[in-house]
Short mmCIF file of C-alpha atoms in Angstrom, two decimals:
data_model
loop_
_atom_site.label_atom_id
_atom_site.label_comp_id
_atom_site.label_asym_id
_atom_site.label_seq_id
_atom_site.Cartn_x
_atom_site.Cartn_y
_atom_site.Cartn_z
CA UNK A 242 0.00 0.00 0.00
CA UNK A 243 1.83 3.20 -0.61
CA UNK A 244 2.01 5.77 1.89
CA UNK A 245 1.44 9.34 2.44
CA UNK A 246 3.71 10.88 -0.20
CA UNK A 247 2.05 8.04 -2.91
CA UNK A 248 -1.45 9.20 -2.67
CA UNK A 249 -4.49 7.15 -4.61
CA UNK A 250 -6.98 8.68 -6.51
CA UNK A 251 -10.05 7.29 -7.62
CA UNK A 252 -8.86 6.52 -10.64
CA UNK A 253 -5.87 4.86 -9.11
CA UNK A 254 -8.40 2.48 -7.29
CA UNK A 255 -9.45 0.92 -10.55
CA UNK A 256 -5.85 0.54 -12.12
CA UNK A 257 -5.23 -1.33 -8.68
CA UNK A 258 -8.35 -3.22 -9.11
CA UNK A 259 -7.74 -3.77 -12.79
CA UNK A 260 -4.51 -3.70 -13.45
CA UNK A 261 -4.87 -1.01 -16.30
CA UNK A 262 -3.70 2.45 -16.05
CA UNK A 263 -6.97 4.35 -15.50
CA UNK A 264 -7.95 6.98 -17.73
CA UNK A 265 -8.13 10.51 -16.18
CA UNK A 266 -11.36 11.71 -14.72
CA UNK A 267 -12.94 15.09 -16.42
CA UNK A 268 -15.84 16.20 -18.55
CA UNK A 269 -14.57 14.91 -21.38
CA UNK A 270 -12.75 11.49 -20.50
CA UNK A 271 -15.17 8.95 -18.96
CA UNK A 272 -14.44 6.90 -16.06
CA UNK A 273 -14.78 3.20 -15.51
CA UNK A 274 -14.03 -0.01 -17.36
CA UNK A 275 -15.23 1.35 -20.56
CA UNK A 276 -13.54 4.53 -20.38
CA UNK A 277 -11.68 4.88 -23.95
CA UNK A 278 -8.09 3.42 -24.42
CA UNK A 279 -5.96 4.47 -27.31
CA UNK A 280 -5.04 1.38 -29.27
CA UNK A 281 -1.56 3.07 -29.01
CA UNK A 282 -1.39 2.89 -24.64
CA UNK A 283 -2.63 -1.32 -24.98
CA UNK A 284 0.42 -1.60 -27.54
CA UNK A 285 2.42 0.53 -25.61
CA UNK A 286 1.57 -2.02 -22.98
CA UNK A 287 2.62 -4.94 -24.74
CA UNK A 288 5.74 -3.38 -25.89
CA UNK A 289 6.86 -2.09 -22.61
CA UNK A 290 10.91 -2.43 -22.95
CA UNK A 291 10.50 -1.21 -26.88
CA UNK A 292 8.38 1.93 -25.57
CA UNK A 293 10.85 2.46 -22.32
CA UNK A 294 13.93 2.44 -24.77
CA UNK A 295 12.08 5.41 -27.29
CA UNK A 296 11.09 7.40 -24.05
CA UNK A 297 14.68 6.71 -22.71
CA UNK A 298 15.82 7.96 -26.13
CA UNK A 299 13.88 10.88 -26.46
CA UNK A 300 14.77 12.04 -22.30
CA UNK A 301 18.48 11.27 -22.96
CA UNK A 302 18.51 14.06 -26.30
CA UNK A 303 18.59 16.53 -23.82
CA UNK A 304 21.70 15.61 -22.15
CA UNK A 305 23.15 14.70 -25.35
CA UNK A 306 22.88 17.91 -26.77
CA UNK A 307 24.45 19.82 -23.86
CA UNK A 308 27.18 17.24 -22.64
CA UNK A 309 28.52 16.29 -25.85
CA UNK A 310 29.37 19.54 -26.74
CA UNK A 311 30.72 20.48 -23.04
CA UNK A 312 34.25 19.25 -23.75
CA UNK A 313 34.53 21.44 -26.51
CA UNK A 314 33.59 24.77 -24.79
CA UNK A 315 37.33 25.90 -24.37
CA UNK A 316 38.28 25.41 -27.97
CA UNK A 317 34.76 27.16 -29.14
CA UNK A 318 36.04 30.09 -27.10
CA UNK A 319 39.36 30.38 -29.17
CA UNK A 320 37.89 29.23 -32.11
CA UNK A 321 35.28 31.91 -32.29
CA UNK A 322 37.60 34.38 -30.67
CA UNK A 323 34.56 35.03 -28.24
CA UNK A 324 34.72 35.39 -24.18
CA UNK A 325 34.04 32.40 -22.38
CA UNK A 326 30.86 33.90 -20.80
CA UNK A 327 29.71 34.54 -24.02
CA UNK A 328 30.16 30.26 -25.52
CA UNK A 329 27.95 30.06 -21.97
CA UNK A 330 25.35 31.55 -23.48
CA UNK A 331 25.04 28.96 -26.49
CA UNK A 332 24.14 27.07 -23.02
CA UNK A 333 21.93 29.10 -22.03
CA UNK A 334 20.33 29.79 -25.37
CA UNK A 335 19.40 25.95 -25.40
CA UNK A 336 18.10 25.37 -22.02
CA UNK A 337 15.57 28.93 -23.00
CA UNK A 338 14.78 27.57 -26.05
CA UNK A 339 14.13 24.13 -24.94
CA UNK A 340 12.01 25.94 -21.73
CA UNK A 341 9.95 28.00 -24.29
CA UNK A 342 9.22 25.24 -26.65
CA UNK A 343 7.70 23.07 -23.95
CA UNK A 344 5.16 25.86 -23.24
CA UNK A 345 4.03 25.67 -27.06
CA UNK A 346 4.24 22.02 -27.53
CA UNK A 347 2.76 20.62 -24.50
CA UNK A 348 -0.66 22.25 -24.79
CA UNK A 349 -0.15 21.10 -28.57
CA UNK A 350 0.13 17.44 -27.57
CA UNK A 351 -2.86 17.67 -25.82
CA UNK A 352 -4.79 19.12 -28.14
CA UNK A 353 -3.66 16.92 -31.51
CA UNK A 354 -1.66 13.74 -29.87
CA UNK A 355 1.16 13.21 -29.06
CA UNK A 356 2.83 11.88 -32.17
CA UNK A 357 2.63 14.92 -34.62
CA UNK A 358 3.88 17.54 -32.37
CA UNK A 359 6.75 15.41 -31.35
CA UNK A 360 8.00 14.45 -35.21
CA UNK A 361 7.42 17.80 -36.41
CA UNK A 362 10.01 19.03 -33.70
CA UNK A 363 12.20 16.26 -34.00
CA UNK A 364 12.64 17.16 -37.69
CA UNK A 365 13.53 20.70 -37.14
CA UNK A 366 15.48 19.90 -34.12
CA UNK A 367 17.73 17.84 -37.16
CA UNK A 368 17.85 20.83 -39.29
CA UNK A 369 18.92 23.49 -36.27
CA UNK A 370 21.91 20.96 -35.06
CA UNK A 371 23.58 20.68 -38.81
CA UNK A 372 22.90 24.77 -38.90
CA UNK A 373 25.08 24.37 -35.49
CA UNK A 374 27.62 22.58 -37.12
CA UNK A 375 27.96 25.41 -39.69
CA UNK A 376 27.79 28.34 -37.49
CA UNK A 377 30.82 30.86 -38.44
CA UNK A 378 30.36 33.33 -35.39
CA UNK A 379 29.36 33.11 -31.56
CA UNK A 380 26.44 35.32 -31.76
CA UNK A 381 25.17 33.11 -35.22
CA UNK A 382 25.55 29.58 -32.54
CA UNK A 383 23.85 31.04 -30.15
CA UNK A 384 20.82 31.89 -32.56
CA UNK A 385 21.04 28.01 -33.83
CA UNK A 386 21.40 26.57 -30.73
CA UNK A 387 17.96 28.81 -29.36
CA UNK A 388 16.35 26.85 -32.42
CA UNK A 389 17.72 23.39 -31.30
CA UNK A 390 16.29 24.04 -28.18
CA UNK A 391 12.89 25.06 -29.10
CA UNK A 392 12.70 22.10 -31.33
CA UNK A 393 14.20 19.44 -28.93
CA UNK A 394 11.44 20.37 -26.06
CA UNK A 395 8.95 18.41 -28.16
CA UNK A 396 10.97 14.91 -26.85
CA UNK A 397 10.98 16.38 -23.68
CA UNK A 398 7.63 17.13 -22.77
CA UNK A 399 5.90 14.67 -24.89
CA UNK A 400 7.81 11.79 -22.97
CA UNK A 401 6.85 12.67 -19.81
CA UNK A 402 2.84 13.49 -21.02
CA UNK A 403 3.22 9.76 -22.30
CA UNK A 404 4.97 8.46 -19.63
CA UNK A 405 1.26 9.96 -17.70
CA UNK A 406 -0.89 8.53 -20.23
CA UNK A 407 0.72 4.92 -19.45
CA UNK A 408 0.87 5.09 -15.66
CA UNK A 409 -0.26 6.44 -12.60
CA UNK A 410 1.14 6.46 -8.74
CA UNK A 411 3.85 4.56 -7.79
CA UNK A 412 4.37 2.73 -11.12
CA UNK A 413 4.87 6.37 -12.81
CA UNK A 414 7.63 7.01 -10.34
CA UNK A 415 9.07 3.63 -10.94
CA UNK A 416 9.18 4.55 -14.47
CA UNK A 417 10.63 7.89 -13.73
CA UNK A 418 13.48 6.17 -12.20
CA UNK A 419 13.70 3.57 -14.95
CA UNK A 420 13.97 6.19 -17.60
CA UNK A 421 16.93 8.07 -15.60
CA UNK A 422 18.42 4.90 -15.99
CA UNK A 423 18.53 4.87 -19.86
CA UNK A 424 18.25 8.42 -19.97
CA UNK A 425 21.47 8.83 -17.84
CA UNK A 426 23.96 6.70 -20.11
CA UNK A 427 23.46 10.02 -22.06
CA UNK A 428 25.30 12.03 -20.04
CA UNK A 429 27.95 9.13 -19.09
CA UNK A 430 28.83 8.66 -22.78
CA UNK A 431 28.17 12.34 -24.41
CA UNK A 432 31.37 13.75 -22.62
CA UNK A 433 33.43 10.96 -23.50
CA UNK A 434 32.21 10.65 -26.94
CA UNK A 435 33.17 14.23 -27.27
CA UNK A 436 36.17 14.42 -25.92
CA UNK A 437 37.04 11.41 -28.16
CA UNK A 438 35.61 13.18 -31.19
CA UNK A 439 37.96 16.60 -30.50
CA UNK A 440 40.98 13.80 -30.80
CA UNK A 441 39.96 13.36 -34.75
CA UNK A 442 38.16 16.64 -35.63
CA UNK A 443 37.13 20.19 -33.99
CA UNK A 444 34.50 21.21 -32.49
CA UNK A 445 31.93 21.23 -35.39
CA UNK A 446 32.41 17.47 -35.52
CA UNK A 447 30.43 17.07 -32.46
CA UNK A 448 27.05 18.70 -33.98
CA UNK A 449 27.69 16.57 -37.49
CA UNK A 450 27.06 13.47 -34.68
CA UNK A 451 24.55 14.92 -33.15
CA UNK A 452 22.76 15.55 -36.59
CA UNK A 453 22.84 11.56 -37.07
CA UNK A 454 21.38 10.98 -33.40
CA UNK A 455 18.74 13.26 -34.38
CA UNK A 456 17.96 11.64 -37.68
CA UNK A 457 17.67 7.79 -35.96
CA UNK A 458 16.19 8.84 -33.13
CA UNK A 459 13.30 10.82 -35.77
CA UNK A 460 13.09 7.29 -37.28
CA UNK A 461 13.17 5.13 -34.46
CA UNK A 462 9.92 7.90 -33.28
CA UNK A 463 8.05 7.41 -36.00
CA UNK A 464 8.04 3.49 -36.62
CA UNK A 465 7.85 2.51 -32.74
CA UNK A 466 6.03 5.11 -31.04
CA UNK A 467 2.36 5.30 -31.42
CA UNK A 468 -0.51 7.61 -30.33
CA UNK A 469 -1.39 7.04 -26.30
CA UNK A 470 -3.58 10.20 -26.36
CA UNK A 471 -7.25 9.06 -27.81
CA UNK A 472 -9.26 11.55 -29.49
CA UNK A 473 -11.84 11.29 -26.49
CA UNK A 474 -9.42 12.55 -23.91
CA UNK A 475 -7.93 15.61 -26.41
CA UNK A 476 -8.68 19.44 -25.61
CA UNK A 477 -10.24 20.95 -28.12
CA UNK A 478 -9.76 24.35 -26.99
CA UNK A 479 -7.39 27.14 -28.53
CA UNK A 480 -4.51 29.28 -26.77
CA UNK A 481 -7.30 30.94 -24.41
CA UNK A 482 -7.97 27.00 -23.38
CA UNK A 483 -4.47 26.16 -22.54
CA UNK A 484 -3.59 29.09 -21.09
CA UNK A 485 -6.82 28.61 -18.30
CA UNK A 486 -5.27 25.31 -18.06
CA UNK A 487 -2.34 26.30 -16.96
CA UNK A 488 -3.79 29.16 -15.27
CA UNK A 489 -5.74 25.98 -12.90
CA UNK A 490 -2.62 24.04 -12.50
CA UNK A 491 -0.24 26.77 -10.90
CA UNK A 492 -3.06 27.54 -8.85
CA UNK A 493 -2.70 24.31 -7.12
CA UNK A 494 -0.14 25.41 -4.19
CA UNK A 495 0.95 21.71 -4.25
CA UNK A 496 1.82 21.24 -8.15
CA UNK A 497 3.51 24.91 -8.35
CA UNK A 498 6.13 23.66 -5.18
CA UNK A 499 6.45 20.28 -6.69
CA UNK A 500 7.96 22.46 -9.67
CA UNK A 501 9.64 24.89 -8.26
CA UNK A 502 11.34 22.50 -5.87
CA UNK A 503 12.18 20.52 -9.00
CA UNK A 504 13.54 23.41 -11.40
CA UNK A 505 15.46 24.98 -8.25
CA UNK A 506 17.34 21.33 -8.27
CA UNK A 507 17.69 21.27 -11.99
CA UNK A 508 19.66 25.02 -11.54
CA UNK A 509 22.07 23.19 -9.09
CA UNK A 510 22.70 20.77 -11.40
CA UNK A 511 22.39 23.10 -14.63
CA UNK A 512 25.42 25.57 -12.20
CA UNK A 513 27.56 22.23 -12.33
CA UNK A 514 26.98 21.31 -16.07
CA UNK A 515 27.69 24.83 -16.96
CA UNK A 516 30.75 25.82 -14.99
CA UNK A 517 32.53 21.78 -14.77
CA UNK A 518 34.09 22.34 -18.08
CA UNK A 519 36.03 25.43 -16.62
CA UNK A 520 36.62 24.90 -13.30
CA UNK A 521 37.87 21.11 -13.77
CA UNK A 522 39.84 22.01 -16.74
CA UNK A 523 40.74 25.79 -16.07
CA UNK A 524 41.11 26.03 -12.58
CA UNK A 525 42.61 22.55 -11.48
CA UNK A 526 44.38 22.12 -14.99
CA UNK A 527 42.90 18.41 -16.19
CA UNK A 528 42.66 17.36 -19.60
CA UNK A 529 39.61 17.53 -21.73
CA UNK A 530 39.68 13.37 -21.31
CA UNK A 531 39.94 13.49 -16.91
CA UNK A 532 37.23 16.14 -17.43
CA UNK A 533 34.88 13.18 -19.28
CA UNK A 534 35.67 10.74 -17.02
CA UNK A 535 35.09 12.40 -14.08
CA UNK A 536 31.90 13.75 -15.38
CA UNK A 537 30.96 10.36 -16.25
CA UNK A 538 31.42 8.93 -13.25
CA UNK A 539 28.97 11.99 -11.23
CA UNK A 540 26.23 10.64 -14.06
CA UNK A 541 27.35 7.00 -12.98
CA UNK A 542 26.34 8.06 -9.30
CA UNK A 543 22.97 9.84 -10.26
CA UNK A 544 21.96 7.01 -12.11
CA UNK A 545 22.87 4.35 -9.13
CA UNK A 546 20.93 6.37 -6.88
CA UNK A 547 18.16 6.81 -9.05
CA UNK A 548 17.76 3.08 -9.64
CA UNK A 549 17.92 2.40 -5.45
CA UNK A 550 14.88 5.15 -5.73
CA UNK A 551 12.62 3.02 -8.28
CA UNK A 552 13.89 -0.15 -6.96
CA UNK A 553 14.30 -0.38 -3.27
CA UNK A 554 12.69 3.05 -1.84
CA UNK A 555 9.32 3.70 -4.22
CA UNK A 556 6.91 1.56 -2.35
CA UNK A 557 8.45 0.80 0.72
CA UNK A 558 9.12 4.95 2.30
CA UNK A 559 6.77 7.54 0.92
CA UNK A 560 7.70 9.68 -2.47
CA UNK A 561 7.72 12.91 0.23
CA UNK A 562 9.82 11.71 2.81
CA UNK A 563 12.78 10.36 -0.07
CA UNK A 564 12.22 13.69 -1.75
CA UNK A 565 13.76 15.77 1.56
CA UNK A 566 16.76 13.39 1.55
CA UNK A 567 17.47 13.88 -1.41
CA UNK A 568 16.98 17.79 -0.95
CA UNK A 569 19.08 17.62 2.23
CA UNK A 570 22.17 15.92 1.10
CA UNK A 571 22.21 18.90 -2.18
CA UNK A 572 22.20 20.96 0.18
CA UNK A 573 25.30 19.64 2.75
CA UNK A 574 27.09 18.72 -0.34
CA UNK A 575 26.94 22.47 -1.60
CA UNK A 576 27.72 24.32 1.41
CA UNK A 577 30.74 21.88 1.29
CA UNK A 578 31.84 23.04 -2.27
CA UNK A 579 31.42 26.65 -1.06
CA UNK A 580 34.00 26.15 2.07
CA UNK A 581 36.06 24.33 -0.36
CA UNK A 582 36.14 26.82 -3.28
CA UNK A 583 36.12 29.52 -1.25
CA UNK A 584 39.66 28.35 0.69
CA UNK A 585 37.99 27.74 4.35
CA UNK A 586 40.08 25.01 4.41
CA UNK A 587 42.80 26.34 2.46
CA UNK A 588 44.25 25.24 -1.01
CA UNK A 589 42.04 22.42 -2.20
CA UNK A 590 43.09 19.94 -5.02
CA UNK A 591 40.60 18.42 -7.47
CA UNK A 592 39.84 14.96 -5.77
CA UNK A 593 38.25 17.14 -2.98
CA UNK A 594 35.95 19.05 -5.11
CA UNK A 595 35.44 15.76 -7.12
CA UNK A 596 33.66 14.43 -4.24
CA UNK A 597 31.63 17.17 -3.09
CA UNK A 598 30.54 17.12 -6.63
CA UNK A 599 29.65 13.55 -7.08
CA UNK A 600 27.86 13.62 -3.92
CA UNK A 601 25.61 16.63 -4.66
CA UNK A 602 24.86 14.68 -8.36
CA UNK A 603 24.00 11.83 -6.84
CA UNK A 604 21.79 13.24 -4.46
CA UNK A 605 20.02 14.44 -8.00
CA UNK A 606 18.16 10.72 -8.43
CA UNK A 607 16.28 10.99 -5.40
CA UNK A 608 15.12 14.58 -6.17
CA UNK A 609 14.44 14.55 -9.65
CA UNK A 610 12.19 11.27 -10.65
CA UNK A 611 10.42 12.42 -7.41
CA UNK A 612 9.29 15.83 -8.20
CA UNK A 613 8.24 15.31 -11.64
CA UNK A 614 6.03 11.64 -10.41
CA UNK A 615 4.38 13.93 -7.13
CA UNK A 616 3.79 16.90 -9.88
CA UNK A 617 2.17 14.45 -12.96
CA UNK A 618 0.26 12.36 -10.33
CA UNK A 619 -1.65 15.94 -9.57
CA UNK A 620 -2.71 16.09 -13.16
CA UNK A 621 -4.27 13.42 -14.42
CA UNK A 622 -6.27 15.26 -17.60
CA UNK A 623 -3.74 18.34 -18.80
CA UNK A 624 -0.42 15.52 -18.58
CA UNK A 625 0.96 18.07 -21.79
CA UNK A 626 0.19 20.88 -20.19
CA UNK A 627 1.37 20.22 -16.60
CA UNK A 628 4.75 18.50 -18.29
CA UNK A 629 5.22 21.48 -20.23
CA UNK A 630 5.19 23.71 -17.03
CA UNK A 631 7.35 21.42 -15.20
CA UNK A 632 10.07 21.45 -17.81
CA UNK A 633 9.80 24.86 -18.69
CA UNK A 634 10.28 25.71 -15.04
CA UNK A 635 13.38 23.65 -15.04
CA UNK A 636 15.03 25.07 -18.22
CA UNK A 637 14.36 28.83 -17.22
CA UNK A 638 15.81 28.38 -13.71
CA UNK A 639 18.87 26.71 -15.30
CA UNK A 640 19.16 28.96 -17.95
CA UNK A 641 19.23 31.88 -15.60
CA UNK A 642 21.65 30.14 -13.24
CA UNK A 643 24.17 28.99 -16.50
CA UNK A 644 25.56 32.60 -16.66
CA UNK A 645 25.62 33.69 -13.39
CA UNK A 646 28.31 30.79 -12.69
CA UNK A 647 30.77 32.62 -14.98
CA UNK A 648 29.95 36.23 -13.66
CA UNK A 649 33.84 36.31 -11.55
CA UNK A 650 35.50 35.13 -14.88
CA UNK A 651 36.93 31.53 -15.26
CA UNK A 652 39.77 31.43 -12.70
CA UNK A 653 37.43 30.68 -9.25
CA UNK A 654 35.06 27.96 -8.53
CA UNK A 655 33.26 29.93 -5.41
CA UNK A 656 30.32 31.84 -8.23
CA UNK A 657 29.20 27.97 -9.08
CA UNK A 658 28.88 27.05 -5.28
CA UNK A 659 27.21 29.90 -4.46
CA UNK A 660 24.52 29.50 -7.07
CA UNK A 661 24.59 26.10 -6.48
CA UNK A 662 23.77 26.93 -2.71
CA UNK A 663 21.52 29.69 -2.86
CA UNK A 664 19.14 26.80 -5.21
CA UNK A 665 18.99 24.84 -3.24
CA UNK A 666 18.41 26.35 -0.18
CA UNK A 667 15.21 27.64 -2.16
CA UNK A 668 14.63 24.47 -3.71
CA UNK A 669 14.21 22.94 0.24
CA UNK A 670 12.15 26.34 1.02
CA UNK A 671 9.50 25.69 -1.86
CA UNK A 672 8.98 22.01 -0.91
CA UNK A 673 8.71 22.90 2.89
CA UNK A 674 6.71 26.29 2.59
CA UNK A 675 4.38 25.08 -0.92
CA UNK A 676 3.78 21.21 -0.31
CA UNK A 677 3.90 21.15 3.18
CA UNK A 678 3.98 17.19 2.82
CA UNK A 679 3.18 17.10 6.67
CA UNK A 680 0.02 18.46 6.08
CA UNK A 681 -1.57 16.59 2.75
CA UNK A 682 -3.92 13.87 3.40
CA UNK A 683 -4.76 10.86 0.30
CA UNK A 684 -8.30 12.41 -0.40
CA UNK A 685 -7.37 16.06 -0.08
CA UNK A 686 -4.60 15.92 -2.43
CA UNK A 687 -7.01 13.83 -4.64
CA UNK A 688 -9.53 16.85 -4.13
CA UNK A 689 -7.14 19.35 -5.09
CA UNK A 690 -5.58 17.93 -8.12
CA UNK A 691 -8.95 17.06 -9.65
CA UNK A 692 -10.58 20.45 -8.83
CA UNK A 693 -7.05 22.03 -10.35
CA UNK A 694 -7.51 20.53 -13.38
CA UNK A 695 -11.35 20.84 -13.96
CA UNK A 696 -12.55 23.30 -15.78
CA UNK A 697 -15.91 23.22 -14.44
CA UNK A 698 -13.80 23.78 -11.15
CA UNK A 699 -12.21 26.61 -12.53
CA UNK A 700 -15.17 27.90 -13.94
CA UNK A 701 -17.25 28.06 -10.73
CA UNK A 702 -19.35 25.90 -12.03
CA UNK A 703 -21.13 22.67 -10.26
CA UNK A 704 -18.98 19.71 -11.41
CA UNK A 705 -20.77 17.12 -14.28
CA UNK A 706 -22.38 14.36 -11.95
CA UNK A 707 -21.20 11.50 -14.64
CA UNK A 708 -17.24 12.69 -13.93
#
């Protein structure tokens, strides 16, 4: 039976009872046994490893676009004769683009499906990485990458809106954590593949791969992956719709600290990904190769930690209570970066720092599967929209944190741990102060996330006696 932090909804009852994930309850999506399933969510069913490995795929393009390229950062600089703050921008211009595109194509998805908005981005998220690839100045990457990002959010949000439409409760978070396993060989490999790839080419080598990830991964999409959104449960309003939609979610307290707690964590990892490059290869002098590794091994750790979440925790200690360890040990493992960085302890080498780092990463796969699983399970009938907020969230935070980790130049490591710090204190304020997770009780956070995504709710008016 899960606890506290894994509430059940009604609809949750009859997946237990069942053993189908139920359909979401509104005006417009029936409940019961003969609520409609898209033939796409039975075969999705059947095909569970084939459909975790596309979802894996499409969550891991992400990390592929940002930590393949990472290695190359200090040869961009000289290359484009540009100031290193400025290459951190092509970083930031990403993580804004991808933020911004989730707010367009999650309402999209649940308005026409999820499979057309998804392979229309992943097309032009092709085109925008071999535009990368060709990019002669710094301001001209930045521009592309923007693009790249706006197209790539379609993967994004559209895997976790599926990832809703296939499961509910614990089983979602299990999932969560199951993804972050494929998910995270991304960001074990990209480094390493780039830093292998600046051995044979430059830096415009590692955009011509990540053109041909694009292109299989836009193949592998459209043969494998089909519709899990039926026509019953689709929106059929406009902008003015999706905007009251999302207007309804961040007016549930509990679903807005769910995702501010979750992008404040992504900005602590975001300050890392951002500033690692630099202060591992600037500051303490490794190669671009040490760099990989040891940012392989930090992905290595979040991974590991995200699979004893899915695996051993989920189930067994409620989603709530892993949540604050996870925000707790962030937390101790960046005020120990700042008295390291900062000389409390006088001259630090790199194994030090290492650790503080790995640590704090790690500490990532208890916060992050958790956040998004507590946010989704709130939003059973608007899974675009409320996956578009929660990414978009994420990606603004991070992008706003990326240059503010460069703002003392590239010859100190204290900027990253104080950023690093200061989100993380806020990311432990939002979950304490917003979801209170002392306070919720099953049926009142049943209550709330149905009446925050009703629109007769919304509305004022009474709710439709067959819902």
């Amino acid at each position: 039976m899960p606890e506290s932090g894994q509430k059940t909804t009604q609809g949750n009852i009859s997946e237990a009872v069942s053993g189908v994930p139920s359909t979401p309850v509104g005006p417009s999506a029936p409940v019961g046994p003969g609520a409609p399933v898209a033939p796409g969510v039975a075969a999705a069913r059947r095909a569970g490893l084939l459909v975790t490995l596309v979802l894996g795929g499409l969550t891991a393009l992400p990390p592929l676009s940002m930590d393949m390229y990472l290695p190359a950062l200090p040869e961009v600089t000289g290359a484009l004769r540009a100031p290193a703050a400025t290459i951190q921008l092509t970083l930031t211009a990403c993580l804004a683009g991808m933020a911004l595109g989730q707010l367009v194509v999650g309402p999209m998805s649940d308005r026409w499906g999820r499979r057309r908005p998804l392979l229309a981005g992943m097309v032009v998220y092709v085109l925008a990485t071999a535009a990368c690839a060709l990019a002669p100045t710094a301001e001209t990457l930045i521009g592309f990458r923007l693009l790249q990002g706006l197209a790539g959010a379609a993967g994004i949000v559209i895997a976790r809106a599926v990832v809703r439409d296939l499961y509910d409760g614990v089983e979602m978070a299990r999932f969560f954590s199951t993804l972050m396993l494929i998910s995270g060989v991304a960001p074990i490999v990209a480094p390493l593949i780039g830093g292998q790839i600046l051995r044979v080419t430059d830096w415009r080598g590692v955009f011509h791969v990540l053109t041909g990830v694009g292109v299989l991964l836009t193949l592998v999409v459209w043969r494998f992956l089909a519709e899990t959104l039926p026509p019953e449960r689709r929106h059929e309003g406009g902008v003015g719709q999706a905007l009251r939609t999302m207007r309804g979610l961040l007016a549930d307290r509990v679903f807005t600290g769910y995702t501010l707690t979750g992008g404040l964590a992504f900005a602590v990892l975001f300050a890392y990904i951002s500033a690692s490059p630099f202060v591992v290869q600037e500051i303490y002098g490794a190669s671009p190769q040490t760099f990989s590794l040891l940012f392989g091994l930090n992905s290595i750790g979040l991974v590991a930690v995200g699979q004893v979440n899915g695996k051993l925790l989920v189930g067994r200690v409620s989603l709530d209570k892993v949540l604050g360890w996870g925000l707790a040990v962030i937390l101790l493992a960046a005020i120990a970066l700042l008295l390291m960085t900062s000389g409390v302890f006088g001259k630090v080498g790199l194994a030090p720092v290492a650790a503080g780092l790995f640590v704090l990463m790690s500490a990532m796969g208890l916060a992050m599967p958790n956040t998004n699983a507590q946010a989704l399970m709130r939003t059973p009938h608007a899974a675009g929209s409320a996956s578009a907020l929660l990414g978009t969230t994420s990606f603004l935070v991070g992008a706003v944190a990326s240059p503010l980790v460069g703002i003392a130049g590239e010859h100190t490591a204290v900027p990253m741990a104080v950023v690093q710090l200061t989100c993380a204190v806020l990311a432990l304020a939002c979950f304490l102060g917003l979801c209170r997770p002392w306070q919720t009780a099953p049926g009142a956070e049943a209550a709330g996330a149905g009446r925050a995504q009703d629109p007769a709710a919304q509305s004022g008016k009474a709710p439709d006696p067959a819902a």
